[in-house]
C-alpha positions as a printed Julia matrix, in Angstrom:
239×3 Matrix{Float64}:
 132.64  150.79   79.98
 133.71  150.91   83.66
 131.59  151.39   86.29
 131.23  155.05   87.82
 130.98  155.86   84.11
 128.18  152.94   83.64
 126.35  154.41   87.09
 126.47  158.48   85.49
 125.46  156.96   82.56
 122.32  155.35   84.18
 121.51  157.87   85.76
 121.61  159.96   83.25
 119.28  157.77   81.01
 116.96  158.08   83.73
 116.72  161.57   84.95
 115.56  161.96   81.35
 112.57  159.68   80.26
 111.34  159.8    83.52
 107.96  161.54   82.53
 107.25  158.97   79.89
 108.95  156.2    81.53
 105.59  154.49   82.41
 104.12  154.81   78.36
 107.36  153.79   76.74
 107.07  150.82   78.41
 103.33  149.84   77.82
 104.22  150.17   74.89
 108.37  148.58   73.71
 106.65  145.57   76.16
 103.45  145.72   73.94
 102.19  146.03   77.52
 102.61  142.38   78.98
 104.9   143.7    81.49
 102.3   144.08   84.16
 101.12  140.03   83.19
 104.69  139.33   83.74
 103.65  141.54   87.53
 101.17  139.34   88.05
 102.55  135.92   87.4
 105.66  136.7    89.7
 103.6   138.01   92.42
 101.53  135.15   92.36
 104.49  132.94   92.63
 105.58  135.02   96.15
 102.95  134.73   97.56
 102.45  137.91   99.67
 100.91  137.42  102.74
  99.36  140.3   104.89
 101.84  142.21  107.13
 104.88  140.96  105.1
 106.96  143.97  104.63
 109.37  144.27  100.91
 112.11  146.2    99.7
 111.13  147.26   95.93
 115.02  148.83   94.47
 115.61  150.25   91.5
 111.64  150.68   91.38
 111.53  153.52   88.93
 108.17  155.37   88.48
 106.34  152.46   91.13
 104.37  150.61   89.99
 105.34  147.48   91.56
 105.7   149.01   94.21
 101.93  149.63   94.68
 100.99  146.23   93.43
 103.59  145.18   96.9
 102.28  147.67   99.09
  98.14  146.18   97.83
  99.47  142.6    98.18
 101.19  142.66  101.41
  98.21  145.56  102.93
  99.55  147.31  106.04
 103.41  145.76  106.05
 106.27  148.64  105.24
 107.4   149.47  101.66
 110.1   150.53  100.5
 110.65  151.8    97.41
 114.32  152.49   96.36
 116.28  154.4    92.82
 118.58  156.31   92.86
 116.72  159.14   89.31
 115.33  160.98   91.88
 113.07  162.64   88.81
 111.81  159.18   88.87
 110.96  158.82   92.51
 109.3   162.29   92.11
 106.69  161.02   89.26
 106.21  157.37   92.13
 105.61  159.53   94.94
 102.47  161.37   93.01
 101.53  158.18   92.11
 101.51  156.99   95.93
 100.02  160.25   97.43
  96.57  159.87   94.53
  96.17  156.48   95.83
  96.78  157.11   99.41
  99.53  155.02   99.78
 102.14  157.52  101.58
 101.41  156.61  105.2
 102.66  152.64  104.31
 104.94  153.05  101.34
 108.1   155.12  101.73
 111.0   156.47   99.26
 113.76  156.76   99.24
 116.9   158.08   97.45
 119.52  155.19   97.42
 122.81  152.84   96.04
 120.88  149.14   95.13
 124.53  148.3    96.23
 125.0   150.22   99.12
 120.69  149.41  100.85
 120.53  151.9   104.48
 119.31  149.49  105.9
 120.61  146.68  109.38
 119.99  142.88  108.45
 117.05  140.76  107.82
 114.72  143.22  107.85
 112.27  142.69  104.72
 110.28  139.73  103.98
 110.97  139.87  101.22
 113.73  141.88   98.08
 112.62  142.98   95.03
 113.79  144.36   91.97
 111.89  144.65   88.88
 113.42  146.14   85.39
 116.58  147.05   87.64
 119.59  144.45   87.87
 120.52  145.05   84.21
 121.84  148.19   84.03
 123.19  147.87   87.95
 127.14  148.47   88.05
 127.54  145.54   90.21
 124.4   143.44   90.42
 126.37  140.2    92.97
 126.57  143.58   94.74
 123.2   144.27   94.22
 122.07  140.09   95.05
 123.41  139.99   97.97
 122.7   143.38   99.45
 118.77  142.15   99.02
 119.24  139.12  100.36
 121.62  140.46  103.74
 118.49  142.38  104.24
 116.07  139.41  103.98
 115.6   137.62  106.58
 116.12  134.02  106.82
 112.98  133.07  105.11
 112.8   135.84  102.45
 113.25  135.71   98.94
 114.99  137.92   96.33
 113.01  138.19   93.34
 114.77  139.95   89.93
 111.72  140.59   87.48
 114.08  141.68   83.86
 114.78  141.87   80.4
 116.18  138.2    79.54
 118.28  136.58   76.71
 116.31  134.32   73.91
 118.47  131.05   72.34
 116.13  129.92   69.85
 116.4   130.46   65.84
 114.32  132.8    64.18
 113.72  134.19   67.34
 116.56  136.1    68.16
 117.16  137.55   65.3
 113.66  139.0    65.06
 114.25  139.87   68.82
 117.31  141.23   68.57
 115.85  142.88   65.33
 113.19  144.48   67.09
 115.35  145.55   70.69
 117.9   147.04   69.49
 117.07  149.05   65.76
 113.24  149.61   66.9
 112.42  150.14   70.01
 115.11  152.61   70.08
 113.17  155.14   67.17
 110.23  153.69   69.22
 111.99  156.37   71.94
 113.05  158.99   69.69
 109.81  159.19   67.9
 107.41  159.29   70.88
 108.99  159.98   73.47
 111.91  162.72   71.64
 114.92  160.09   73.38
 116.84  158.29   71.24
 119.72  157.9    72.49
 118.58  157.05   75.82
 117.05  154.85   74.28
 119.77  152.51   72.81
 121.3   152.35   76.71
 117.54  149.78   77.15
 119.17  146.58   74.68
 122.59  148.08   74.71
 122.12  147.28   78.48
 121.05  143.56   77.77
 125.17  142.86   76.37
 126.67  141.78   78.87
 123.45  140.29   80.71
 124.08  136.71   82.32
 120.95  134.57   80.29
 118.15  133.3    83.12
 120.36  129.51   83.48
 123.81  132.33   84.41
 121.51  134.3    85.95
 120.19  131.08   88.35
 123.96  130.08   88.85
 124.67  133.37   90.21
 121.86  133.93   92.93
 122.97  129.79   93.71
 127.06  131.0    94.38
 125.92  133.69   96.13
 123.9   131.46   99.05
 120.31  131.79   98.03
 118.62  128.4    98.31
 114.99  126.76   96.53
 116.26  129.01   93.55
 114.03  128.67   90.77
 113.81  130.7    86.75
 110.53  131.14   85.27
 110.48  132.28   81.24
 108.37  134.56   79.11
 107.73  135.01   75.72
 109.77  132.31   74.36
 112.65  134.8    76.36
 112.79  137.99   75.6
 112.31  138.34   79.98
 112.81  136.1    83.39
 111.4   135.73   86.58
 114.59  134.74   89.01
 113.36  134.04   92.83
 115.44  132.17   96.02
 115.0   131.53   99.08
 117.82  133.36  101.8
 118.75  130.03  104.14
 118.04  130.08  107.74
 121.29  130.08  109.04
 122.78  133.14  107.77
 123.58  135.4   110.34
């Protein structure tokens, strides 16, 4: 799929599944995505007042966690799906965080922010959906301050058999059926396993982090390799 067609397809998928996105996340990950996010927040070690941009923020669960941890720092949630942002906006308002969190409809490959602007740039379960993941990581690196962190929490590829076999059986065959019967969106949930086919594994994504100039790169694997956390620091010599 060419980049433009992928972008249009992914946009239509997330516009369609927005109302039941949170419920389906809990169901298809058996709720483990919340534990992975908590682990990530501990590793990020945010301080009160730190600022962040959360790319592909979707319905803003991680954006809200970041805001709670920062306490008073300005947080931006950016997504290209207005339907997803609308769900997130309701959550943000209900929690009284509208003064701290700004939600922006935008393109992760062309962030509307200046260089060296945030302490953190995060992306959760969205990097595999973008047309050019290197460009997104470079943009994340650009907008964080020297010493700031680029953080990605994403699905990954287990390498150990026979677990690998059962993982792909679930991800490619069973999960779309759950989407069909629970969310009434079979074709949309077929996209999720398809999006992982050409996505780099944990080691390769860590290499990409280093190739674009990020330092102190760390990678953590979850649940036998079904998901991974990558973290890298922007060097102080970056303009």
